[in-house]
Coordinates of C-alpha atoms in Angstrom, one line a residue:
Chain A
X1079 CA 8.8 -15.3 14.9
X1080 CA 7.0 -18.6 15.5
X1081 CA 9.9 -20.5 17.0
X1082 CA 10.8 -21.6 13.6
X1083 CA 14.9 -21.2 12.8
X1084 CA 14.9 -20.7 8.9
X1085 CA 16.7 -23.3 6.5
X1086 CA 19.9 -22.8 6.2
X1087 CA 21.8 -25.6 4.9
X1088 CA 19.6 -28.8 4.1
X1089 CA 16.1 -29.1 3.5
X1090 CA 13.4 -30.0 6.0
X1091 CA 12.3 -32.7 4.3
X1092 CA 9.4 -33.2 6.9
X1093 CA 8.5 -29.4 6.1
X1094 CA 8.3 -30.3 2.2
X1095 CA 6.6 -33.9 2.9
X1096 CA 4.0 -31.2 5.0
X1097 CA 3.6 -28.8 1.6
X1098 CA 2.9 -31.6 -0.4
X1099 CA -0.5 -32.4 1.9
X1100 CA -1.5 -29.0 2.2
X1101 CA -0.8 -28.5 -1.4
X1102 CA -4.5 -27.8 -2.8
X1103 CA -3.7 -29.6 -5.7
X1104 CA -3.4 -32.8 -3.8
X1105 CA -6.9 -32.8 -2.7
X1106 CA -7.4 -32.9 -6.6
X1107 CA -5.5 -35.7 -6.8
X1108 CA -7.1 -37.5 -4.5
X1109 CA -10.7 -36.6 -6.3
X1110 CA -9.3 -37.9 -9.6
X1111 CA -7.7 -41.1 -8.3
X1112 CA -10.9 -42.0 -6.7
X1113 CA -12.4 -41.4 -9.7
X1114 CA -10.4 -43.2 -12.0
X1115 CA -9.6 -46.3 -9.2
X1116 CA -13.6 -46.1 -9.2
X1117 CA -14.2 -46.4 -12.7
X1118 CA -11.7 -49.6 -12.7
X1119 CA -13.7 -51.1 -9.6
X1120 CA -17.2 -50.6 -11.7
X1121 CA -15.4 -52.6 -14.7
X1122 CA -14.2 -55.5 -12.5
X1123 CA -17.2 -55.2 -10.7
X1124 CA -19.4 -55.8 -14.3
X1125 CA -17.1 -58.8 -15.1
X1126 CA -17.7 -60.1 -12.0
X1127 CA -20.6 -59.7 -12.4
X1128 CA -20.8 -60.9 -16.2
X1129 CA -22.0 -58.0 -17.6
X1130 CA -19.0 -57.8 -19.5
X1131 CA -18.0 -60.5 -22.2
X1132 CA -15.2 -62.1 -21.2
X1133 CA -13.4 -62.1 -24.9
X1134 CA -13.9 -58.1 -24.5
X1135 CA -11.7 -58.7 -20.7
X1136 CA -9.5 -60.9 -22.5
X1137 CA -8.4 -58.2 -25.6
X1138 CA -7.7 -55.7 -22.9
X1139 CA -5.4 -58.2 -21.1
X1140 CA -2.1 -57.5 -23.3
X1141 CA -2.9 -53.5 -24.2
X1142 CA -2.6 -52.7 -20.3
X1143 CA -0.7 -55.3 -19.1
X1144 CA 2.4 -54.8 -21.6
X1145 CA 1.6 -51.5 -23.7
X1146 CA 1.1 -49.4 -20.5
X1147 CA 3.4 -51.0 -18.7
X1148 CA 5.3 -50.4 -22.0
X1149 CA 4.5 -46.6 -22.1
X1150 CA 5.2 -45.5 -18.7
X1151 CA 8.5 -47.3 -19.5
X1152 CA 9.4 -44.9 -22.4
X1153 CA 8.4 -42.1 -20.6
X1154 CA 10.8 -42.4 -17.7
X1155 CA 13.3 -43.3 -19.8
X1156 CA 13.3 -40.7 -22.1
X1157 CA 11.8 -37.7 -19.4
X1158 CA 15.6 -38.0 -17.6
X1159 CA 17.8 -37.9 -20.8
X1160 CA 16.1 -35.4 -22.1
X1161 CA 16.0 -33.1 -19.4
X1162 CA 19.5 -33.8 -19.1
X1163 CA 20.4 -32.8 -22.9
X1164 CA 18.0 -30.3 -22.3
X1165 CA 19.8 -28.7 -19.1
X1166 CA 22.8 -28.4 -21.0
X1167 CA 21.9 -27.3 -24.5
X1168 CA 20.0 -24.4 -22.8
X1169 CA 22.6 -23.4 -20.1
X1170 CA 25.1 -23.7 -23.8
X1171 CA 23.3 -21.3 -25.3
X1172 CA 23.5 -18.9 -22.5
X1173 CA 27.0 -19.0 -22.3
X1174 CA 28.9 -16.3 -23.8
X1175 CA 31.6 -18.6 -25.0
X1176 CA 30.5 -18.7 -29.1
X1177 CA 32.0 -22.5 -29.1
X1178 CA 29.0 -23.3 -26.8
X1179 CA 26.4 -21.6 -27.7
X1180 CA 26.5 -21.8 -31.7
X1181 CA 25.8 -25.3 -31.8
X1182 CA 23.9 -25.4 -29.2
X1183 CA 21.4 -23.0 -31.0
X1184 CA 21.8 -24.8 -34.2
X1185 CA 20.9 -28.2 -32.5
X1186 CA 17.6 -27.0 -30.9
X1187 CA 16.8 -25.0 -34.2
X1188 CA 17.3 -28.3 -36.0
X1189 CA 15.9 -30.9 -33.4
X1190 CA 12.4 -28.3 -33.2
X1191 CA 12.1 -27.9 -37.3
X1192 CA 11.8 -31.7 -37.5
X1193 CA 9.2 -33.9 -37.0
X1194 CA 9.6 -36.7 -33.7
X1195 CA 7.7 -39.5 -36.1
X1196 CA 10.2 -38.3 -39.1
X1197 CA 13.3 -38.6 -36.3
X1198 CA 12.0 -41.7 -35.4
X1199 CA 11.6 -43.5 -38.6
X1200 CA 15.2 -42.1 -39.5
X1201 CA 16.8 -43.7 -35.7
X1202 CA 15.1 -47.1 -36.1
X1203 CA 16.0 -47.9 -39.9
X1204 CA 18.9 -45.8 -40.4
X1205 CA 21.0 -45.4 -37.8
X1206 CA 21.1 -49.4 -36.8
X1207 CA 22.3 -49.9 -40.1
X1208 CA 25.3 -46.8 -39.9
X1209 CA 26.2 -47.5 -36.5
X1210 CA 26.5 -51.3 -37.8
X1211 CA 24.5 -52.7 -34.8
X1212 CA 23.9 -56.3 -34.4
X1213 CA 21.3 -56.0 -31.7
X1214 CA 18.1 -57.0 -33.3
X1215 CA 16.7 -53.8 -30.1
X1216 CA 19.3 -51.3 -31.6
X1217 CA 16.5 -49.7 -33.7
X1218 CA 14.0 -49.6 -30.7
X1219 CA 16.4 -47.7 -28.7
X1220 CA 17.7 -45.4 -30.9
X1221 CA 14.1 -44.7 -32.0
X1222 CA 13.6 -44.0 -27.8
X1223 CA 16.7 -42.5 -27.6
X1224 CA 15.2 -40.1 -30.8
X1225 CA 12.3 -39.2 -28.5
X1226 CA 14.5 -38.0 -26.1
X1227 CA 16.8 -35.7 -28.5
X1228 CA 13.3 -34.6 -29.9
X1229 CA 12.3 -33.4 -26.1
X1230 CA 15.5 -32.2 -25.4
X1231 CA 15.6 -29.1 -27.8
X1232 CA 12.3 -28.1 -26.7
X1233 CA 13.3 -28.1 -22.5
X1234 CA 16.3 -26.2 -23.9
X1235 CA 14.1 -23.2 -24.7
X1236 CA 12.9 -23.8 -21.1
X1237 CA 16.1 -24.1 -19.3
X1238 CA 17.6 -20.8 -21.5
X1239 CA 14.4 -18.8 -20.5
X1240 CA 15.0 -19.9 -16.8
X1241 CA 18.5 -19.0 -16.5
X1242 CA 17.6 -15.4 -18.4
X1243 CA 14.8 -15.4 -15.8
X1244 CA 17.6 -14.5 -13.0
X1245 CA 18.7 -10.7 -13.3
X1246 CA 22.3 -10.7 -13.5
X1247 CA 22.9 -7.9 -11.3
X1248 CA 22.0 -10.9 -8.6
X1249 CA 25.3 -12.8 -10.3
X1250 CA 27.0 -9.5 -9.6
X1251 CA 26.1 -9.5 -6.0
X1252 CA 27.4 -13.1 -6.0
X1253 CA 30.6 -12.0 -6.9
X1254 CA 30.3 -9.1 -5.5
X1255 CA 30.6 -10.6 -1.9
X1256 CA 33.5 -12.8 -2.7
X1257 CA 31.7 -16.2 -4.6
X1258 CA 33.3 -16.8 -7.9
X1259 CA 31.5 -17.9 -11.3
X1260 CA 30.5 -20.8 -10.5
X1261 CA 29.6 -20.7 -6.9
X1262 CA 27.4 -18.0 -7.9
X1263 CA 25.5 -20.8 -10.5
X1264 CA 25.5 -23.0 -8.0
X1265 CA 23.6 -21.0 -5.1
X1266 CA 21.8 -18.2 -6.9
X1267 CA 21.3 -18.6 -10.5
X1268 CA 20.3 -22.7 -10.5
X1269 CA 18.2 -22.4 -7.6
X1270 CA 16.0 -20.0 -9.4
X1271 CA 16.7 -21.8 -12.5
X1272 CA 14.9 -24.4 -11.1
X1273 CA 11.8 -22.5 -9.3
X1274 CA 11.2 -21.2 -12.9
X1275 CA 11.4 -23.9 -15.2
X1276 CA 9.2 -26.3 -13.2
X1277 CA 5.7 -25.8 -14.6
X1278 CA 7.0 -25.1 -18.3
X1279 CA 8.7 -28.5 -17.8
X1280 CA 6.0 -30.4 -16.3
X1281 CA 4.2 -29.4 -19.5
X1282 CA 6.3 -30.5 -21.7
X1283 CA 6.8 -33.9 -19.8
X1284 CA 2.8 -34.3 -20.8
X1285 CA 3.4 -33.6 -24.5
X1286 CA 6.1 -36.0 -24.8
X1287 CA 4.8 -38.7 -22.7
X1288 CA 1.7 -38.8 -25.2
X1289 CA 4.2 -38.5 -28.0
X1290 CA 5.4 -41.9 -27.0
X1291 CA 2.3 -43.3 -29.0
X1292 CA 4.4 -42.4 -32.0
X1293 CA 6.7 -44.9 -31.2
X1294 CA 3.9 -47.6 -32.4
X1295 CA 4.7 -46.3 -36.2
X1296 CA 8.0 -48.7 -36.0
X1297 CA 6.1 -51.5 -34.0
X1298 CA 7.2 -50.5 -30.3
X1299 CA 4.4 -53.0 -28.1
X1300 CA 3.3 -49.5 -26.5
X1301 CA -0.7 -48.6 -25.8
X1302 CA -1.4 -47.1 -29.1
X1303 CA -0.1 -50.5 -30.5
X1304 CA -2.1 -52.5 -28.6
X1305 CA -4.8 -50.4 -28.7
X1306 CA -5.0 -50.9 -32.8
X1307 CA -4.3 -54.9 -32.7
X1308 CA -7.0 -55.0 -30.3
X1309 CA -9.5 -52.6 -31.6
X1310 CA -8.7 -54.7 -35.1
X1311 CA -9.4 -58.4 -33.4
X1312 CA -12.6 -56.3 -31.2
X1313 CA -14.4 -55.6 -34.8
X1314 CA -13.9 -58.6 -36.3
X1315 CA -15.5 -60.9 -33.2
X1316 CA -17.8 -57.9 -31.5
X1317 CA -19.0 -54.7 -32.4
X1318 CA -17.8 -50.7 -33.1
X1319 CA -19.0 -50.3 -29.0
X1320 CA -16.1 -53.0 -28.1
X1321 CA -13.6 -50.7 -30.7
X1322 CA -14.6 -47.6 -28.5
X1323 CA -14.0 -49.3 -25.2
X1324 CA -11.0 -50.0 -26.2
X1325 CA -9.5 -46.8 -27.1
X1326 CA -11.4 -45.5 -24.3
X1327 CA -9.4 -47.8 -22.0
X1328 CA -6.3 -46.5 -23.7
X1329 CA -7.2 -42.7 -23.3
X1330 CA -7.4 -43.7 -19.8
X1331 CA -3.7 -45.4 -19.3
X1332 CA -2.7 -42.2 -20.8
X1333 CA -4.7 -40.2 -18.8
X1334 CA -3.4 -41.5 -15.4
X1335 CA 0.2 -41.8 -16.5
X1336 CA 0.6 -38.0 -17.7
X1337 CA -1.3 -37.2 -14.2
X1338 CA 0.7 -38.6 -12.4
X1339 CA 3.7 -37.5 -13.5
X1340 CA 2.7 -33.9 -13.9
X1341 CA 1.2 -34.3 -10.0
X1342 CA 4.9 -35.5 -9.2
X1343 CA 6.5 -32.0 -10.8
X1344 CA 3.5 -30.0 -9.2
X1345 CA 4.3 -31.4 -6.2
X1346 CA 8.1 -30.9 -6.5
X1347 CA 7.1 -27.4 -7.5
X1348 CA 4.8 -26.4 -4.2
X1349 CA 7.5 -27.7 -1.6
X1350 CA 10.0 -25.3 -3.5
X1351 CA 7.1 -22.5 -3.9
X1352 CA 9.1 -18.6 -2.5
X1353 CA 7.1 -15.6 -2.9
X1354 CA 7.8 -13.5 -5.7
X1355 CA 9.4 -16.7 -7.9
X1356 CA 8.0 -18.7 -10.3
X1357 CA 4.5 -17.9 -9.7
X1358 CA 2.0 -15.3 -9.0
X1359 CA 1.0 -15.6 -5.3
X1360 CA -2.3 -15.8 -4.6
Chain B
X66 CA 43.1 2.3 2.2
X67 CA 42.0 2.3 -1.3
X68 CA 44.3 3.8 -4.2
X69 CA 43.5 3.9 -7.8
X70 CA 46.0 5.5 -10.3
X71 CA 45.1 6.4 -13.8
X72 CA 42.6 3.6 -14.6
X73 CA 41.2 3.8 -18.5
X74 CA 38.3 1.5 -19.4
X75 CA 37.1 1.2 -22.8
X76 CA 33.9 -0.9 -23.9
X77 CA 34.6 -1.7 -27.1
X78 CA 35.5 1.8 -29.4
X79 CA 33.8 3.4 -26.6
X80 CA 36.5 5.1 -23.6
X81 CA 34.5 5.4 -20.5
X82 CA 37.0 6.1 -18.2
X83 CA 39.6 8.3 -19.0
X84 CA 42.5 8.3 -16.8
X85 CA 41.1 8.3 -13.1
X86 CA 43.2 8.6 -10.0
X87 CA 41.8 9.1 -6.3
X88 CA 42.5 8.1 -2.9
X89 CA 40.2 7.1 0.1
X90 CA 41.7 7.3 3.5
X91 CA 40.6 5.1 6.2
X92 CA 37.2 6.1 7.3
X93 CA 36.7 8.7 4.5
X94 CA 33.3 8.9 3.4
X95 CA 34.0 10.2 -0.9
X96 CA 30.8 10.6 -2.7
X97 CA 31.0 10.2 -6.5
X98 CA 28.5 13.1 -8.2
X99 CA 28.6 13.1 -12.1
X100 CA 25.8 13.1 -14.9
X101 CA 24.5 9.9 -16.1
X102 CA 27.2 8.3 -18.3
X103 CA 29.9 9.7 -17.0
X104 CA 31.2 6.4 -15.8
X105 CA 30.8 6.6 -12.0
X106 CA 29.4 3.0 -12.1
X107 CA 32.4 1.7 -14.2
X108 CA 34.7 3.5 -11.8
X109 CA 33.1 1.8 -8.8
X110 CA 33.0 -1.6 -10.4
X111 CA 37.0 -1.2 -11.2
X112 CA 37.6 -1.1 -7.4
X113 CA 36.4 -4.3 -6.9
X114 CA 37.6 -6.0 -9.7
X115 CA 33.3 -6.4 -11.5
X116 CA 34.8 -4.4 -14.3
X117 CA 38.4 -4.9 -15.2
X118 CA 40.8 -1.5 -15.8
X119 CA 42.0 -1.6 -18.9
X120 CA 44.6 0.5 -18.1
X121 CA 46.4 2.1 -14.5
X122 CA 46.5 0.3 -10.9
X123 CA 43.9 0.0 -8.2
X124 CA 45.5 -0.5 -4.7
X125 CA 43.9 -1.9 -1.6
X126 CA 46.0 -1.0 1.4
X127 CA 49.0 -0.4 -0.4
X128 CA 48.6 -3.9 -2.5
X129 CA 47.8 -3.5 -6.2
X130 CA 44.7 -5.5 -6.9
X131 CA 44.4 -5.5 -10.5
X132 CA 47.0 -8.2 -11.5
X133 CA 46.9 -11.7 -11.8
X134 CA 48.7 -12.7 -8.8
X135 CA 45.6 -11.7 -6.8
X136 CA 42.1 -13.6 -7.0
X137 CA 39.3 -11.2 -7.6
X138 CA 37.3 -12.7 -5.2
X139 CA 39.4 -12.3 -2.2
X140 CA 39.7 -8.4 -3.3
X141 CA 35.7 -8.5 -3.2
X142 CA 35.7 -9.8 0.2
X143 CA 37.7 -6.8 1.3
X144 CA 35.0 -4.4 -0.7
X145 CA 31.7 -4.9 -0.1
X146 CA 29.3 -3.6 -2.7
X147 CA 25.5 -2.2 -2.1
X148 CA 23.8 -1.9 -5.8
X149 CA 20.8 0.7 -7.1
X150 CA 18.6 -2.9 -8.0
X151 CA 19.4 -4.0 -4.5
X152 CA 19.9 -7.3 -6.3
X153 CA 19.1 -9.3 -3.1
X154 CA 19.0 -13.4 -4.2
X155 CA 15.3 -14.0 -4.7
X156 CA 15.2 -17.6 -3.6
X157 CA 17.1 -16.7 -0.4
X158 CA 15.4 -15.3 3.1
X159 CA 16.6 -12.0 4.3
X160 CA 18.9 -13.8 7.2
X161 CA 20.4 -16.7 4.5
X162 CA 20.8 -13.4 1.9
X163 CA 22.9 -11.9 4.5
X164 CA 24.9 -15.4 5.4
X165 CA 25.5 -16.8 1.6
X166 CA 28.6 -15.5 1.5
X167 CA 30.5 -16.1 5.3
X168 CA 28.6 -19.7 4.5
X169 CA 29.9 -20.1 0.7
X170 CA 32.8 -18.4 0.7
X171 CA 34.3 -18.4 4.3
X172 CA 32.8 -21.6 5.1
X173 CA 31.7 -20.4 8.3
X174 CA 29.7 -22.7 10.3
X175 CA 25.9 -22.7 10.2
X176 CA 25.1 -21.2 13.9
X177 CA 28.1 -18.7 13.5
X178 CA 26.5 -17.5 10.4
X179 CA 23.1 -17.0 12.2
X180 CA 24.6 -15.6 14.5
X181 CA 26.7 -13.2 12.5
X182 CA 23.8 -12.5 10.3
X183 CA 21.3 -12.2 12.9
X184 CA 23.8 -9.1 14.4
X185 CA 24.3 -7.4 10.8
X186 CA 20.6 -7.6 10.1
X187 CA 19.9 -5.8 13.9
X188 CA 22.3 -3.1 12.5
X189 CA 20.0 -1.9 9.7
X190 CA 17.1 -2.7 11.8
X191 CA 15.4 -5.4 10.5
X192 CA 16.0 -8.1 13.0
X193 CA 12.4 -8.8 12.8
X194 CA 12.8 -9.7 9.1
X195 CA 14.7 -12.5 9.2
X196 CA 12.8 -14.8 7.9
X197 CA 11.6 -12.9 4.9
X198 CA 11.7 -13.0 1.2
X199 CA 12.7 -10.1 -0.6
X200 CA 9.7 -10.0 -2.5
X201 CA 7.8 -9.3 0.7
X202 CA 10.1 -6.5 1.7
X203 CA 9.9 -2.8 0.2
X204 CA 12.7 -1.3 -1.7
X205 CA 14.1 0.0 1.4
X206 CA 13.9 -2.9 3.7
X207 CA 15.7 -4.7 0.7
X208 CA 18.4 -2.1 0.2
X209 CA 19.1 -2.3 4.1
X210 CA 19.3 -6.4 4.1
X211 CA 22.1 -5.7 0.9
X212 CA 23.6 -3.4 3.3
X213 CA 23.5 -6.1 5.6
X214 CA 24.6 -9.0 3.2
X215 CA 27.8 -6.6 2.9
X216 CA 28.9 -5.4 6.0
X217 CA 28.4 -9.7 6.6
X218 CA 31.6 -10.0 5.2
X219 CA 33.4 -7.7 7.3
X220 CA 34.9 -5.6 4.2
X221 CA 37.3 -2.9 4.7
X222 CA 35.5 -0.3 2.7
X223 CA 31.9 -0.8 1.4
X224 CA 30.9 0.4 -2.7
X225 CA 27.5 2.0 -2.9
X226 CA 26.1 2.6 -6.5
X227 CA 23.3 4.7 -6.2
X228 CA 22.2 3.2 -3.4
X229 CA 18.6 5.5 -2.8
X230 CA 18.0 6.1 -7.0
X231 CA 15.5 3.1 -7.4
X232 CA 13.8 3.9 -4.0
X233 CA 10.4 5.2 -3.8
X234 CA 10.9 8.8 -1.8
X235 CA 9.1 7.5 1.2
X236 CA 11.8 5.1 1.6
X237 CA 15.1 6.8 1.1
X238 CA 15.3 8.7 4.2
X239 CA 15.7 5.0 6.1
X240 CA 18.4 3.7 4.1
X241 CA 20.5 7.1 4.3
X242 CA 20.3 6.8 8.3
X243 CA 21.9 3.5 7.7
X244 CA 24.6 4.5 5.6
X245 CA 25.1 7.7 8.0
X246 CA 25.5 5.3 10.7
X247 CA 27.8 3.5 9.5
X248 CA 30.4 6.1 8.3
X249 CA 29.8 7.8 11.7
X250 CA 31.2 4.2 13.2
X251 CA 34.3 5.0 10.8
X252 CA 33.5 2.5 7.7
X253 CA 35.8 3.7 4.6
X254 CA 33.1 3.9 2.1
X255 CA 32.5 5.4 -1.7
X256 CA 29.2 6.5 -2.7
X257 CA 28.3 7.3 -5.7
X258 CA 25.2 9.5 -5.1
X259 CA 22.7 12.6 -6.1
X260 CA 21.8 12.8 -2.3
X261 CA 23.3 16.1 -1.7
X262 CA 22.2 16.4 1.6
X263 CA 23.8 12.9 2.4
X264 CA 27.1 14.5 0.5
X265 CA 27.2 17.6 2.7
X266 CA 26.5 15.9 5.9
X267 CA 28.7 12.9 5.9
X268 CA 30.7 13.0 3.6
X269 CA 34.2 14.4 3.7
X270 CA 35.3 14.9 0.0
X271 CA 33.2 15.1 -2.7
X272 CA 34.3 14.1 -6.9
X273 CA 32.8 15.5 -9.9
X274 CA 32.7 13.3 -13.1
X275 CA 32.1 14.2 -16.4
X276 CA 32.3 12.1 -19.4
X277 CA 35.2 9.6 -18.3
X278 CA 37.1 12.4 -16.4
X279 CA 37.1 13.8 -12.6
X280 CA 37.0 17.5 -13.3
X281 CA 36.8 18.2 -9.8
X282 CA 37.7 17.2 -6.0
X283 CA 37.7 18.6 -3.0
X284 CA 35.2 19.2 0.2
X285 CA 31.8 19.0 0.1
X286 CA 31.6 22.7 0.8
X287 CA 34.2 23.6 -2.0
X288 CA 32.0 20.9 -5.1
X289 CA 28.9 21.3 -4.0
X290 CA 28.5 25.0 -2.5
X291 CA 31.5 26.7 -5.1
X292 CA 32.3 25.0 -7.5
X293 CA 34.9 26.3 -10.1
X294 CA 34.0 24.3 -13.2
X295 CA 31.7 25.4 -15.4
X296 CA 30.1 22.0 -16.4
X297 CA 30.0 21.1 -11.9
X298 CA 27.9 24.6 -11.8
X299 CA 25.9 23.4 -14.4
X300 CA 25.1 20.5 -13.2
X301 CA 24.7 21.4 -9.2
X302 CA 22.2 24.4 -10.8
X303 CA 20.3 21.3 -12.4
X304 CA 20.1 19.0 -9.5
X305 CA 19.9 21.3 -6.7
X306 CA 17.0 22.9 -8.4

């Protein structure tokens, strides 16, 4: 071979930091970041240049300065506890133990048959008032906190179709050369686990990072709320094209937030990549 | 070396095994031939521990296995297992297939496992392999590195369940050599196997199963070549065809 001892213990971290340059998809990135950094530069460019009314600058102040800001908050909040819940609901269902599995089953089948704006209406007004909250923010949070349980049931599916995903004659080999249960989901079932689930959940980060826009329904200062205020005030002092630049510019916050954080699994998911898991080689 | 004395397994109302009892020497070579369903599997996966006798002893150098004084995994460490999927660990390169276990288990340190690996995977002869994933080997490069991945452990006696049925034919003859090999070096093995040729040649007894029961033991010359059952004729008419 090359010289190259192979991995044993820890990752090379300098190795992975190396797949995530030659990952092709990172040339993309760089394409689209240009593009989008560019498209910024021509806007502050035209208000430089005063080809932009300033009221027009001005309304876009507060939707990117707080409801992005706003948005990319939620999304990291509730990507984490989600996954988390998720993890566990869908290694519960694989479980043989009935105690496990049953409401873990019954929780996704629930969670998924409801809708996130209908969960989120019930967590801000309801659940404040049951749980006997004070906190004028209890509402917001549980409404997040809703978002999260909505996400949840849905990376269960994924996390019970990755751990299915590993044959369990491998489990028997575990055991069969001396690792007990859960040594043997520690080193050769979550491993693969992991491999697996990656571009389902990257996916379904994306969905649920837009769904975050729901969270304007009970007032949350996120982009779609700004976006509305401002496309409101933009009609009543300009014209429909200022209403349109304003959503545009919201598509946009969106657009580079999702990217991102999908980029950041993608990423995660080439410095992991071993033929013959997860994907097809090409 | 390894004892087992009138083990019953039942899954659910059905009785797989019905009352087995066999010995292996040291270094005997005892290949298990049976029709499918017969419940050589189950009987293979009793001896170390995968599958739990419902009923009757298992003994590993004189020390009953089966009870719950003993941890199944340090009877698995004395048995080494090679399986018909292979069931290498996907995510895992042929060398850190073959270490998992010395690293996991015996907490071996990392340059005495390479080491250690590096020698087992030389044995099979695939020391050029090392660094590959079992998706780029073929089925008998993989069934060698799990012959590897066993002997790794240093086990008293090595399991093999059909080692050569999910091989493409091109590739059976290389994994056979290995196995020969080894018994020749005096490994205690049980195989259970169609490979007649393998059964005449190396091994030194041979058992006939039939639906849960051993109708017949004895050398390979006495199953395979004259056998006194009716249902062993049958069957050795079938495969030897």
């Amino acid at each position: 071979m090359n010289g190259q001892e192979p991995r044993l213990r820890r990752r090379d971290w300098r190795k992975t930091g190396t797949a995530i340059l030659e990952d092709p998809t990172f040339g993309r990135g760089v394409l689209v970041a240009g593009v989008v950094g560019g498209v910024f530069l021509a806007l502050g460019l035209a208000r430089g240049l005063g080809y932009i009314d300033p009221r027009l600058w001005n309304l876009l102040e507060l939707p990117i300065s707080e409801g992005a800001v706003n948005t990319l908050r939620f999304s990291v909040t509730i990507i984490p506890i989600g996954a988390v819940i998720g993890f566990f609901m869908g290694w519960a269902r694989v479980t043989r133990h009935p105690i496990l599995a049953w409401p873990a089953s019954v929780y996704v089948d629930i969670v998924r048959g409801t809708p996130a704006l209908v969960m989120i209406l019930f967590a801000f007004f309801w659940l404040p008032f049951v749980l006997k909250s004070r906190d004028p923010s209890a509402g917001l949070t549980y409404a997040v906190l809703a978002l999260a349980v909505h996400t949840s049931a849905y990376q269960a599916e994924i996390f019970r179709a990755g751990f299915q995903s590993v044959p369990s004659g491998q489990v028997d080999a575990a055991e069969a050369i001396g690792l007990n249960r859960w040594q043997a989901m520690r080193h050769v079932v979550l491993p693969q686990t992991f491999r697996v689930t990656l571009p389902a959940l990257g996916n379904e980060f994306a969905v649920i990072i837009k769904d975050t826009s729901l969270l304007a329904a009970i007032g949350a200062l996120e982009l779609v709320y700004w976006g509305r205020e401002s496309a409101q005030y933009a009609l009543s002092i300009g014209s429909i094209g200022w209403v349109i630049s304003v959503w545009l510019v919201i598509a946009l916050f969106y657009f580079v937030i999702t990217y991102v954080i999908t980029n950041m699994v993608g990423a995660v998911e080439h410095a992991f990549r071993v033929p013959g898991l997860g994907s097809v080689a090409f | 070396m390894i004892r087992v004395e009138g083990i019953h397994k039942w899954f659910g109302t059905l009785h797989v095994l019905k009352g087995i009892s066999f010995e292996v020497k040291k270094g005997d070579v005892l290949v298990v031939i049976g029709p499918s369903g017969s419940g050589k599997s189950t009987l293979l996966r009793c001896i170390n521990l995968l599958v739990l006798p419902d009923e009757g002893r298992v003994l590993i150098d004189g020390v009953q296995v089966n009870s719950p004084k003993i941890r199944p995994e340090w009877v698995r460490q004395q048995v080494g297992m090679v399986f018909q999927q292979f069931n290498l660990f996907a995510h895992l390169t042929a060398l850190e297939n073959v270490t998992l276990g010395l690293r996991k288990v015996r907490k071996v340190r990392e340059e005495e496992a390479k080491r250690k690996g590096k020698e087992r995977l030389a044995r099979v002869g695939l020391v050029h392999k090392i660094d590959a994933y079992p998706a780029e080997l073929s089925g008998g490069q993989q069934q060698r590195v799990a012959i590897a991945r066993a002997l790794a452990m240093d086990p008293k006696a090595v399991l093999f369940d059909e080692p050569t049925s999910a091989l493409d034919p091109e590739f059976i003859k290389e994994v056979l050599d290995v196995m020969t090999r080894l018994a020749r070096e005096g490994m205690t093995m049980v195989v259970v196997s169609h490979e007649m040729g393998f059964a005449r040649n190396v091994a030194n007894r041979v058992l006939f199963m039939d639906n849960g029961l051993v109708l017949e033991e004895g050398t390979p010359e006495e199953v395979i070549a004259a056998p006194r059952h009716e249902r062993t004729r049958a069957f050795m008419n079938k495969i030897l065809e």
